[in-house]
Every structure is written in C-alpha cells, then in structure tokens.
PDB file of C-alpha atoms and ligand atoms in Angstrom:
ATOM      1  CA  MET A   1      97.345 105.921  87.137  1.00  0.00           C
ATOM      2  CA  PRO A   2      97.635 106.722  91.545  1.00  0.00           C
ATOM      3  CA  PRO A   3      98.581 103.783  93.505  1.00  0.00           C
ATOM      4  CA  VAL A   4      96.018 103.932  95.284  1.00  0.00           C
ATOM      5  CA  LEU A   5      93.484 103.770  92.619  1.00  0.00           C
ATOM      6  CA  ILE A   6      95.100 101.237  91.224  1.00  0.00           C
ATOM      7  CA  PHE A   7      95.317  99.258  94.726  1.00  0.00           C
ATOM      8  CA  LEU A   8      90.733  99.706  94.679  1.00  0.00           C
ATOM      9  CA  ALA A   9      90.519  98.788  90.670  1.00  0.00           C
ATOM     10  CA  PHE A  10      92.564  95.506  91.606  1.00  0.00           C
ATOM     11  CA  LEU A  11      89.789  94.823  95.082  1.00  0.00           C
ATOM     12  CA  LEU A  12      87.068  95.036  92.725  1.00  0.00           C
ATOM     13  CA  LEU A  13      88.011  93.409  90.154  1.00  0.00           C
ATOM     14  CA  LEU A  14      88.942  90.362  92.872  1.00  0.00           C
ATOM     15  CA  GLY A  15      85.739  91.115  94.026  1.00  0.00           C
ATOM     16  CA  ALA A  16      83.690  89.613  91.547  1.00  0.00           C
ATOM     17  CA  GLY A  17      85.492  86.197  91.421  1.00  0.00           C
ATOM     18  CA  THR A  18      84.678  85.660  94.851  1.00  0.00           C
ATOM     19  CA  ASP A  19      81.438  84.917  95.534  1.00  0.00           C
ATOM     20  CA  GLY A  20      81.607  85.179  99.309  1.00  0.00           C
ATOM     21  CA  LEU A  21      84.192  82.929  99.943  1.00  0.00           C
ATOM     22  CA  GLY A  22      85.977  83.726 102.806  1.00  0.00           C
ATOM     23  CA  GLU A  23      85.949  87.439 102.664  1.00  0.00           C
ATOM     24  CA  ILE A  24      88.403  88.035 105.491  1.00  0.00           C
ATOM     25  CA  ILE A  25      90.073  91.537 106.808  1.00  0.00           C
ATOM     26  CA  GLY A  26      90.495  92.248 102.660  1.00  0.00           C
ATOM     27  CA  GLY A  27      91.940  88.619 102.187  1.00  0.00           C
ATOM     28  CA  HIS A  28      89.931  86.172 100.019  1.00  0.00           C
ATOM     29  CA  GLU A  29      89.653  82.508  99.287  1.00  0.00           C
ATOM     30  CA  VAL A  30      92.764  81.731  96.912  1.00  0.00           C
ATOM     31  CA  LYS A  31      91.359  79.482  94.038  1.00  0.00           C
ATOM     32  CA  PRO A  32      92.247  75.617  94.594  1.00  0.00           C
ATOM     33  CA  HIS A  33      96.024  75.273  94.118  1.00  0.00           C
ATOM     34  CA  SER A  34      96.343  78.958  91.573  1.00  0.00           C
ATOM     35  CA  ARG A  35      99.650  79.135  93.311  1.00  0.00           C
ATOM     36  CA  PRO A  36     100.578  76.081  93.242  1.00  0.00           C
ATOM     37  CA  TYR A  37     104.683  76.566  95.352  1.00  0.00           C
ATOM     38  CA  MET A  38     102.990  77.276  98.177  1.00  0.00           C
ATOM     39  CA  ALA A  39     104.378  74.914 100.930  1.00  0.00           C
ATOM     40  CA  HIS A  40     102.731  74.577 104.560  1.00  0.00           C
ATOM     41  CA  VAL A  41     105.449  73.927 107.065  1.00  0.00           C
ATOM     42  CA  LYS A  42     105.235  72.216 110.601  1.00  0.00           C
ATOM     43  CA  PHE A  43     107.680  72.394 113.441  1.00  0.00           C
ATOM     44  CA  VAL A  44     107.655  71.647 117.052  1.00  0.00           C
ATOM     45  CA  LYS A  45     109.810  74.921 119.263  1.00  0.00           C
ATOM     46  CA  PHE A  46     111.893  74.824 121.610  1.00  0.00           C
ATOM     47  CA  ASN A  47     109.235  74.728 123.932  1.00  0.00           C
ATOM     48  CA  GLY A  48     107.854  71.194 123.195  1.00  0.00           C
ATOM     49  CA  ASN A  49     104.726  73.775 120.883  1.00  0.00           C
ATOM     50  CA  ARG A  50     103.632  72.630 117.869  1.00  0.00           C
ATOM     51  CA  SER A  51     103.411  75.929 114.796  1.00  0.00           C
ATOM     52  CA  SER A  52     103.766  76.344 111.925  1.00  0.00           C
ATOM     53  CA  CYS A  53     104.276  78.832 108.688  1.00  0.00           C
ATOM     54  CA  GLY A  54     103.371  79.491 105.301  1.00  0.00           C
ATOM     55  CA  GLY A  55     106.845  78.730 103.139  1.00  0.00           C
ATOM     56  CA  PHE A  56     107.660  77.889  98.844  1.00  0.00           C
ATOM     57  CA  LEU A  57     108.764  75.607  96.742  1.00  0.00           C
ATOM     58  CA  VAL A  58     111.654  77.018  95.236  1.00  0.00           C
ATOM     59  CA  ARG A  59     113.182  73.808  93.609  1.00  0.00           C
ATOM     60  CA  ASP A  60     111.820  70.108  93.526  1.00  0.00           C
ATOM     61  CA  TYR A  61     113.667  69.647  96.868  1.00  0.00           C
ATOM     62  CA  PHE A  62     114.596  73.336  98.418  1.00  0.00           C
ATOM     63  CA  VAL A  63     110.929  74.778 100.008  1.00  0.00           C
ATOM     64  CA  LEU A  64     112.462  78.605 101.241  1.00  0.00           C
ATOM     65  CA  THR A  65     110.409  79.729 104.352  1.00  0.00           C
ATOM     66  CA  ALA A  66     110.983  82.638 107.603  1.00  0.00           C
ATOM     67  CA  ALA A  67     114.230  81.630 109.830  1.00  0.00           C
ATOM     68  CA  HIS A  68     112.168  82.323 112.684  1.00  0.00           C
ATOM     69  CA  CYS A  69     109.897  79.134 111.763  1.00  0.00           C
ATOM     70  CA  ASN A  70     113.033  76.768 112.700  1.00  0.00           C
ATOM     71  CA  GLY A  71     112.234  73.634 115.113  1.00  0.00           C
ATOM     72  CA  SER A  72     112.415  70.718 114.889  1.00  0.00           C
ATOM     73  CA  SER A  73     110.725  67.680 113.151  1.00  0.00           C
ATOM     74  CA  MET A  74     109.860  69.581 110.492  1.00  0.00           C
ATOM     75  CA  THR A  75     107.958  68.185 107.254  1.00  0.00           C
ATOM     76  CA  VAL A  76     106.749  70.148 104.356  1.00  0.00           C
ATOM     77  CA  THR A  77     102.840  69.594 102.377  1.00  0.00           C
ATOM     78  CA  LEU A  78     102.769  70.902  98.990  1.00  0.00           C
ATOM     79  CA  GLY A  79      99.421  70.873  96.902  1.00  0.00           C
ATOM     80  CA  VAL A  80      97.433  71.821 100.095  1.00  0.00           C
ATOM     81  CA  HIS A  81      94.318  74.345  99.794  1.00  0.00           C
ATOM     82  CA  ASN A  82      92.866  73.052 103.284  1.00  0.00           C
ATOM     83  CA  ILE A  83      95.223  72.149 106.134  1.00  0.00           C
ATOM     84  CA  LYS A  84      92.329  70.395 107.272  1.00  0.00           C
ATOM     85  CA  ALA A  85      91.181  67.987 104.495  1.00  0.00           C
ATOM     86  CA  LYS A  86      93.031  64.699 103.076  1.00  0.00           C
ATOM     87  CA  GLU A  87      93.923  66.177  99.992  1.00  0.00           C
ATOM     88  CA  GLU A  88      94.716  64.345  97.063  1.00  0.00           C
ATOM     89  CA  THR A  89      97.094  66.740  95.714  1.00  0.00           C
ATOM     90  CA  GLN A  90      99.254  66.745  99.241  1.00  0.00           C
ATOM     91  CA  GLN A  91     102.577  65.571  99.247  1.00  0.00           C
ATOM     92  CA  ILE A  92     103.631  65.467 102.496  1.00  0.00           C
ATOM     93  CA  ILE A  93     107.802  65.380 102.935  1.00  0.00           C
ATOM     94  CA  PRO A  94     110.034  65.762 105.791  1.00  0.00           C
ATOM     95  CA  VAL A  95     112.810  68.305 105.722  1.00  0.00           C
ATOM     96  CA  GLU A  96     116.056  66.232 105.839  1.00  0.00           C
ATOM     97  CA  LYS A  97     118.093  69.699 106.627  1.00  0.00           C
ATOM     98  CA  ALA A  98     116.721  72.964 107.715  1.00  0.00           C
ATOM     99  CA  ILE A  99     120.027  75.951 107.121  1.00  0.00           C
ATOM    100  CA  PRO A 100     118.481  79.433 108.948  1.00  0.00           C
ATOM    101  CA  HIS A 101     120.521  82.230 107.370  1.00  0.00           C
ATOM    102  CA  PRO A 102     123.631  82.563 109.759  1.00  0.00           C
ATOM    103  CA  ALA A 103     123.310  86.079 110.290  1.00  0.00           C
ATOM    104  CA  PHE A 104     119.729  85.371 111.300  1.00  0.00           C
ATOM    105  CA  ASN A 105     118.384  87.506 114.921  1.00  0.00           C
ATOM    106  CA  SER A 106     115.518  86.725 116.487  1.00  0.00           C
ATOM    107  CA  ALA A 107     114.800  90.402 118.393  1.00  0.00           C
ATOM    108  CA  ALA A 108     116.041  92.846 115.181  1.00  0.00           C
ATOM    109  CA  HIS A 109     114.149  90.552 112.910  1.00  0.00           C
ATOM    110  CA  THR A 110     117.694  89.982 110.511  1.00  0.00           C
ATOM    111  CA  SER A 111     118.214  87.860 107.910  1.00  0.00           C
ATOM    112  CA  ASP A 112     115.388  85.654 109.041  1.00  0.00           C
ATOM    113  CA  ILE A 113     115.278  83.341 105.468  1.00  0.00           C
ATOM    114  CA  MET A 114     115.491  80.358 106.126  1.00  0.00           C
ATOM    115  CA  ILE A 115     115.953  77.032 102.979  1.00  0.00           C
ATOM    116  CA  LEU A 116     114.602  73.630 103.291  1.00  0.00           C
ATOM    117  CA  LYS A 117     115.931  70.815 101.565  1.00  0.00           C
ATOM    118  CA  LEU A 118     113.431  67.603 101.674  1.00  0.00           C
ATOM    119  CA  LYS A 119     113.970  64.395 102.248  1.00  0.00           C
ATOM    120  CA  SER A 120     112.626  63.910  98.486  1.00  0.00           C
ATOM    121  CA  LYS A 121     111.509  65.282  95.893  1.00  0.00           C
ATOM    122  CA  ALA A 122     108.423  67.316  95.545  1.00  0.00           C
ATOM    123  CA  LYS A 123     106.283  65.616  92.456  1.00  0.00           C
ATOM    124  CA  ARG A 124     105.124  68.387  89.801  1.00  0.00           C
ATOM    125  CA  THR A 125     101.254  68.217  89.354  1.00  0.00           C
ATOM    126  CA  LYS A 126      98.618  71.223  88.959  1.00  0.00           C
ATOM    127  CA  ALA A 127      99.453  71.440  92.822  1.00  0.00           C
ATOM    128  CA  VAL A 128     103.095  71.530  92.889  1.00  0.00           C
ATOM    129  CA  ARG A 129     105.113  73.728  91.241  1.00  0.00           C
ATOM    130  CA  PRO A 130     108.108  75.822  92.238  1.00  0.00           C
ATOM    131  CA  ILE A 131     107.941  79.300  91.839  1.00  0.00           C
ATOM    132  CA  LYS A 132     110.694  81.080  90.296  1.00  0.00           C
ATOM    133  CA  LEU A 133     112.437  84.157  92.227  1.00  0.00           C
ATOM    134  CA  PRO A 134     113.460  87.526  90.882  1.00  0.00           C
ATOM    135  CA  ARG A 135     116.620  88.311  89.049  1.00  0.00           C
ATOM    136  CA  ASN A 136     119.576  89.535  90.606  1.00  0.00           C
ATOM    137  CA  ASN A 137     119.303  93.161  90.121  1.00  0.00           C
ATOM    138  CA  ALA A 138     115.374  93.101  90.169  1.00  0.00           C
ATOM    139  CA  ARG A 139     113.712  96.057  91.409  1.00  0.00           C
ATOM    140  CA  LEU A 140     110.342  96.666  92.950  1.00  0.00           C
ATOM    141  CA  LYS A 141     109.053 100.494  93.073  1.00  0.00           C
ATOM    142  CA  PRO A 142     106.631 102.027  95.798  1.00  0.00           C
ATOM    143  CA  GLY A 143     103.161 101.602  94.794  1.00  0.00           C
ATOM    144  CA  GLU A 144     103.574  98.211  93.086  1.00  0.00           C
ATOM    145  CA  VAL A 145     101.074  95.923  93.012  1.00  0.00           C
ATOM    146  CA  CYS A 146     102.404  92.763  94.822  1.00  0.00           C
ATOM    147  CA  SER A 147     100.167  89.513  96.897  1.00  0.00           C
ATOM    148  CA  VAL A 148     100.643  87.155  99.622  1.00  0.00           C
ATOM    149  CA  ALA A 149      99.154  84.589 100.749  1.00  0.00           C
ATOM    150  CA  GLY A 150      99.109  82.222 103.926  1.00  0.00           C
ATOM    151  CA  TRP A 151      96.559  80.149 106.446  1.00  0.00           C
ATOM    152  CA  GLY A 152      97.650  82.696 109.102  1.00  0.00           C
ATOM    153  CA  LYS A 153      95.197  84.315 111.067  1.00  0.00           C
ATOM    154  CA  THR A 154      92.356  85.802 109.875  1.00  0.00           C
ATOM    155  CA  SER A 155      92.091  88.668 112.849  1.00  0.00           C
ATOM    156  CA  ILE A 156      93.546  90.572 115.167  1.00  0.00           C
ATOM    157  CA  ASN A 157      91.764  88.915 117.363  1.00  0.00           C
ATOM    158  CA  ALA A 158      90.622  84.993 115.867  1.00  0.00           C
ATOM    159  CA  THR A 159      92.494  82.669 117.801  1.00  0.00           C
ATOM    160  CA  GLU A 160      91.820  79.745 115.082  1.00  0.00           C
ATOM    161  CA  ARG A 161      94.490  79.551 111.637  1.00  0.00           C
ATOM    162  CA  SER A 162      92.634  79.462 108.721  1.00  0.00           C
ATOM    163  CA  ALA A 163      92.576  76.230 107.345  1.00  0.00           C
ATOM    164  CA  ILE A 164      92.464  77.444 104.347  1.00  0.00           C
ATOM    165  CA  LEU A 165      94.541  79.382 101.830  1.00  0.00           C
ATOM    166  CA  LEU A 166      94.001  83.260 101.431  1.00  0.00           C
ATOM    167  CA  GLU A 167      95.443  85.919  99.497  1.00  0.00           C
ATOM    168  CA  ALA A 168      95.792  89.404  99.807  1.00  0.00           C
ATOM    169  CA  GLN A 169      96.797  92.276  97.425  1.00  0.00           C
ATOM    170  CA  LEU A 170      99.431  94.626  98.880  1.00  0.00           C
ATOM    171  CA  ILE A 171     101.181  98.089  97.854  1.00  0.00           C
ATOM    172  CA  ILE A 172     104.906  98.180  98.306  1.00  0.00           C
ATOM    173  CA  GLN A 173     105.499 101.122 100.473  1.00  0.00           C
ATOM    174  CA  ASP A 174     108.351 103.913 100.312  1.00  0.00           C
ATOM    175  CA  ASP A 175     111.112 102.810 102.737  1.00  0.00           C
ATOM    176  CA  GLN A 176     111.512 106.114 104.053  1.00  0.00           C
ATOM    177  CA  LYS A 177     107.691 106.110 105.339  1.00  0.00           C
ATOM    178  CA  CYS A 178     108.879 102.166 106.355  1.00  0.00           C
ATOM    179  CA  LYS A 179     111.107 103.437 108.224  1.00  0.00           C
ATOM    180  CA  LYS A 180     108.738 105.458 110.666  1.00  0.00           C
ATOM    181  CA  SER A 181     106.947 102.322 111.220  1.00  0.00           C
ATOM    182  CA  PHE A 182     109.688  99.601 111.682  1.00  0.00           C
ATOM    183  CA  HIS A 183     112.394 101.431 113.634  1.00  0.00           C
ATOM    184  CA  ARG A 184     114.290  98.090 112.329  1.00  0.00           C
ATOM    185  CA  TYR A 185     113.868  98.515 108.515  1.00  0.00           C
ATOM    186  CA  SER A 186     116.369  97.839 106.420  1.00  0.00           C
ATOM    187  CA  LYS A 187     116.061  99.083 102.540  1.00  0.00           C
ATOM    188  CA  THR A 188     119.406  97.099 102.036  1.00  0.00           C
ATOM    189  CA  THR A 189     117.864  93.718 103.110  1.00  0.00           C
ATOM    190  CA  GLN A 190     114.129  93.748 103.500  1.00  0.00           C
ATOM    191  CA  ILE A 191     110.535  94.967 101.118  1.00  0.00           C
ATOM    192  CA  CYS A 192     107.833  96.538 103.082  1.00  0.00           C
ATOM    193  CA  ALA A 193     104.849  96.148 101.794  1.00  0.00           C
ATOM    194  CA  GLY A 194     101.177  96.713 103.135  1.00  0.00           C
ATOM    195  CA  ASP A 195      98.672  99.131 102.890  1.00  0.00           C
ATOM    196  CA  PRO A 196      98.301 101.844 106.275  1.00  0.00           C
ATOM    197  CA  LYS A 197      95.217 103.098 104.610  1.00  0.00           C
ATOM    198  CA  LYS A 198      93.520  99.357 104.038  1.00  0.00           C
ATOM    199  CA  ILE A 199      92.794  96.398 106.713  1.00  0.00           C
ATOM    200  CA  GLN A 200      93.907  93.753 103.303  1.00  0.00           C
ATOM    201  CA  ALA A 201      97.534  92.514 105.190  1.00  0.00           C
ATOM    202  CA  PRO A 202      98.995  89.476 106.446  1.00  0.00           C
ATOM    203  CA  TYR A 203      98.560  87.931 109.915  1.00  0.00           C
ATOM    204  CA  LYS A 204     100.059  86.057 112.574  1.00  0.00           C
ATOM    205  CA  GLY A 205     100.963  82.722 110.833  1.00  0.00           C
ATOM    206  CA  ASP A 206     101.834  83.658 107.475  1.00  0.00           C
ATOM    207  CA  SER A 207     104.987  84.077 108.116  1.00  0.00           C
ATOM    208  CA  GLY A 208     107.251  82.837 105.763  1.00  0.00           C
ATOM    209  CA  GLY A 209     104.931  82.480 103.357  1.00  0.00           C
ATOM    210  CA  PRO A 210     106.355  84.715  99.551  1.00  0.00           C
ATOM    211  CA  LEU A 211     105.367  88.419  98.551  1.00  0.00           C
ATOM    212  CA  VAL A 212     104.729  88.186  94.847  1.00  0.00           C
ATOM    213  CA  CYS A 213     105.159  90.707  92.387  1.00  0.00           C
ATOM    214  CA  ASN A 214     105.031  89.568  88.501  1.00  0.00           C
ATOM    215  CA  ASN A 215     104.820  85.886  89.112  1.00  0.00           C
ATOM    216  CA  LYS A 216     108.066  85.819  91.049  1.00  0.00           C
ATOM    217  CA  ALA A 217     108.618  85.602  94.831  1.00  0.00           C
ATOM    218  CA  TYR A 218     110.559  88.705  96.089  1.00  0.00           C
ATOM    219  CA  GLY A 219     110.255  88.040  99.817  1.00  0.00           C
ATOM    220  CA  VAL A 220     109.397  86.423 102.776  1.00  0.00           C
ATOM    221  CA  LEU A 221     107.375  87.667 104.698  1.00  0.00           C
ATOM    222  CA  ALA A 222     109.316  88.443 108.366  1.00  0.00           C
ATOM    223  CA  TYR A 223     106.748  90.405 110.405  1.00  0.00           C
ATOM    224  CA  GLY A 224     104.299  92.896 110.845  1.00  0.00           C
ATOM    225  CA  LYS A 225     103.019  95.506 112.759  1.00  0.00           C
ATOM    226  CA  ASN A 226     101.495  95.560 116.539  1.00  0.00           C
ATOM    227  CA  ARG A 227     101.662  91.268 115.481  1.00  0.00           C
ATOM    228  CA  THR A 228      98.734  92.280 113.364  1.00  0.00           C
ATOM    229  CA  ILE A 229     100.141  95.279 110.761  1.00  0.00           C
ATOM    230  CA  SER A 230      98.830  96.780 108.531  1.00  0.00           C
ATOM    231  CA  SER A 231     101.996  96.420 106.571  1.00  0.00           C
ATOM    232  CA  GLY A 232     104.588  93.602 106.708  1.00  0.00           C
ATOM    233  CA  VAL A 233     108.026  93.286 106.150  1.00  0.00           C
ATOM    234  CA  PHE A 234     109.722  90.942 104.202  1.00  0.00           C
ATOM    235  CA  THR A 235     112.739  89.559 103.533  1.00  0.00           C
ATOM    236  CA  LYS A 236     114.332  90.679 100.625  1.00  0.00           C
ATOM    237  CA  VAL A 237     114.979  87.743  98.679  1.00  0.00           C
ATOM    238  CA  VAL A 238     117.666  89.366  95.881  1.00  0.00           C
ATOM    239  CA  TYR A 239     119.278  89.998  98.759  1.00  0.00           C
ATOM    240  CA  PHE A 240     120.239  86.969  99.455  1.00  0.00           C
ATOM    241  CA  LEU A 241     120.225  85.578  96.549  1.00  0.00           C
ATOM    242  CA  PRO A 242     123.588  84.375  96.116  1.00  0.00           C
ATOM    243  CA  TRP A 243     123.173  82.958  99.560  1.00  0.00           C
ATOM    244  CA  ILE A 244     120.683  80.732  98.189  1.00  0.00           C
ATOM    245  CA  SER A 245     122.257  79.675  95.454  1.00  0.00           C
ATOM    246  CA  ARG A 246     125.399  78.663  97.173  1.00  0.00           C
ATOM    247  CA  ASN A 247     123.244  76.413 100.037  1.00  0.00           C
ATOM    248  CA  MET A 248     121.370  74.824  97.271  1.00  0.00           C
ATOM    249  CA  LYS A 249     124.026  73.664  95.269  1.00  0.00           C
ATOM    250  CA  LEU A 250     126.385  72.682  97.983  1.00  0.00           C
ATOM    251  CA  LEU A 251     123.573  70.057  98.517  1.00  0.00           C
TER     252      LEU A 251
HETATM  253  C1  LIG B 301     102.784  77.042 124.547  1.00  0.00           C
HETATM  254  O1  LIG B 301     104.118  76.302 125.223  1.00  0.00           O
HETATM  255  C2  LIG B 301     103.819  77.530 126.820  1.00  0.00           C
HETATM  256  C3  LIG B 301     104.930  77.253 127.629  1.00  0.00           C
HETATM  257  O2  LIG B 301     105.753  75.906 127.528  1.00  0.00           O
HETATM  258  C4  LIG B 301     102.352  77.011 127.262  1.00  0.00           C
HETATM  259  O3  LIG B 301     102.497  78.038 128.112  1.00  0.00           O
HETATM  260  C5  LIG B 301     101.052  77.625 126.251  1.00  0.00           C
HETATM  261  O4  LIG B 301     100.142  76.787 126.971  1.00  0.00           O
HETATM  262  C6  LIG B 301     101.732  76.491 124.739  1.00  0.00           C
HETATM  263  N1  LIG B 301     100.980  77.530 123.701  1.00  0.00           N
HETATM  264  C7  LIG B 301     100.054  76.303 123.498  1.00  0.00           C
HETATM  265  C8  LIG B 301      99.160  77.136 122.225  1.00  0.00           C
HETATM  266  O5  LIG B 301     100.244  75.162 123.597  1.00  0.00           O
HETATM  267  C1  LIG B 302     116.976  75.312 114.358  1.00  0.00           C
HETATM  268  O1  LIG B 302     116.063  74.381 115.187  1.00  0.00           O
HETATM  269  C2  LIG B 302     116.885  73.361 115.670  1.00  0.00           C
HETATM  270  C3  LIG B 302     116.369  72.056 116.263  1.00  0.00           C
HETATM  271  O2  LIG B 302     115.320  72.462 116.864  1.00  0.00           O
HETATM  272  C4  LIG B 302     118.087  73.994 116.566  1.00  0.00           C
HETATM  273  O3  LIG B 302     119.536  72.555 116.636  1.00  0.00           O
HETATM  274  C5  LIG B 302     118.423  74.538 116.063  1.00  0.00           C
HETATM  275  O4  LIG B 302     120.186  75.069 116.652  1.00  0.00           O
HETATM  276  C6  LIG B 302     118.093  75.695 115.398  1.00  0.00           C
HETATM  277  N1  LIG B 302     119.218  76.558 114.925  1.00  0.00           N
HETATM  278  C7  LIG B 302     119.303  78.128 115.082  1.00  0.00           C
HETATM  279  C8  LIG B 302     120.282  78.632 114.437  1.00  0.00           C
HETATM  280  O5  LIG B 302     118.314  78.007 115.566  1.00  0.00           O
HETATM  281  C1  LIG B 303      99.040  98.139 118.286  1.00  0.00           C
HETATM  282  O1  LIG B 303      97.742  98.483 118.179  1.00  0.00           O
HETATM  283  C2  LIG B 303      97.095  99.251 119.635  1.00  0.00           C
HETATM  284  C3  LIG B 303      95.530  98.947 119.083  1.00  0.00           C
HETATM  285  O2  LIG B 303      94.932  99.333 117.965  1.00  0.00           O
HETATM  286  C4  LIG B 303      97.158 100.383 119.217  1.00  0.00           C
HETATM  287  O3  LIG B 303      97.099 101.192 120.760  1.00  0.00           O
HETATM  288  C5  LIG B 303      99.094 100.405 120.196  1.00  0.00           C
HETATM  289  O4  LIG B 303      99.635 101.520 119.687  1.00  0.00           O
HETATM  290  C6  LIG B 303      99.331  99.929 118.709  1.00  0.00           C
HETATM  291  N1  LIG B 303     100.872  99.911 118.746  1.00  0.00           N
HETATM  292  C7  LIG B 303     101.684 100.000 118.296  1.00  0.00           C
HETATM  293  C8  LIG B 303     103.538 100.343 118.364  1.00  0.00           C
HETATM  294  O5  LIG B 303     101.925 100.372 116.783  1.00  0.00           O
END
C-alpha cells in the first residue's frame, strides 16, 4: 500500500476513536495516560520568562528533551494528561542536573538534545513508565508512520497552548526532500517527519517531545518549518546513543 493510503487508513482509525474530543489541526486528544513516558518540562529562560517543553522518561532517573529547552529552575512533571489540572497521577520532580549536548548550536539547530537527571526517582505507575530507545543499528524508512505528542499550540494563530496532551501521526520523509525544506537538515544526525500534504504536524511548544515509532523513541522534536510546520525535524536518538548512555552511566 502506498504511504499516503496507509496514512489515510490511520486517520480513519483514529477518527473512529476520538469521540470528537479536541480534534485539532489533524491532531487529537491522547487517551489519558496512554503515553506514560511523556514528561512536561518547565524552566525559566535567560530573559526570566517561564517556558515549557515536552520530554520523555527513558530511565527512572532520566528524561530526554531538546537542548533549546535548557534553563534554570527546571522541573519535570510525569503522569500528566491535563497540565492545568491537579491530577492524582502527577509526579512533580525537580531536575538535579541538565546536560545539554556540548555541540548544541541554537542557530543551526544541531545536536538539539538534552539529558535531565531527576532529583528523585520517578515512581513507576500506570501513568508513569519509561519508553525504550531504539537499538544502535535501528533505521527508519521513508513512508513509515510514527507519532508525536505534546502540549503545544493547537493552531498557527493560537496564543494558548493545549492543556491536554495531543498527538498526531507523522510520516518519515525522504532525506532529499527534507533538505529542500530545511537547508541545514542533516540525515546523519536528524530525522524528518510530517506530511507536506496534510496539516497534521507538531506545533511550537511541542519541542522536546519524542518521535515514537514501533513503541520506541527515535527522535526528539527540535524544530519545524516556519514555526508552524507541515513537517518537523527531530534529533536522531540513534546517532546520539553513545553520548546518552555515557552520560546516564556517569551520573
Ligand atoms: C518575554 O520576555 C520579553 C523580554 O523580556 C518580553 O518582552 C515578553 O513580553 C516576554 N514574553 C512573555 C510571554 O512573557
Ligand atoms: C543551561 O542553562 C543553565 C541555567 O540557565 C546555564 O547556566 C547553562 O549555561 C546553560 N547551558 C547551555 C549549554 O546553554
Ligand atoms: C511561512 O508561511 C508563510 C504563510 O504560510 C509563507 O508565506 C512563507 O513563505 C513561509 N516561509 C517559509 C520560510 O517557508
């Protein structure tokens, strides 16, 4: 079946199960706690503004997110569905140490990945569980269907971010085509996913969230086109595995 048809089939399947809940820009509300690895990362930026990103739990003490989500007074909330509600499932854990990748370059969006060591261990529950990382030889092919989730903006013009966790399906794009949209795209260190023909895409505020394929976290959302994007660029987890395991063991 051509990728587009698979994608449409997916949309139909998803559409059948959403009960009209928050059907937004092709994305839709996540079944509460069906992505127990999702982390809501809060921080204070250099200019003193508060901001937040997505992230994902990979070990009891470690969350991965994007390096551009670095800041001070960082905290991670696990087990969240609605960030504005006080949910019993939530675990708010301060960050003991943030380790942005040393080669991170915010202008070029390179090596946009960061490890967060938590001050206390995440307690595993139905709503909180780490996600697996791919093996070091794992590869994705153009046309494969993956997904992204986040509490980002729900539309191009939205001023508010979504309080509830949203998810969208994304298709792995051809590296050559990606290079045309994103001039600095590197197929060695990045993955490009989205669908230029559809508006389903992550939005600003979804940064740091995982690109999930076959129940494993293959990417960290780094940036999108035009800040609104019909496709997004993800930091390639497989490329950074040696750095990730080295830093998680050292601490
Ligand atoms: C963030 O900081 C800038 C500069 O300090 C300020 O102009 C802007 O209004 C702030 N944005 C928000 C959303 O608070
Ligand atoms: C990360 O943020 C902290 C706190 O604001 C800052 O001290 C540190 O220099 C930042 N690291 C990088 C690589 O930007
Ligand atoms: C960004 O979006 C606007 C409106 O859709 C479009 O006119 C502009 O060309 C886009 N810019 C880039 C760099 O794609």
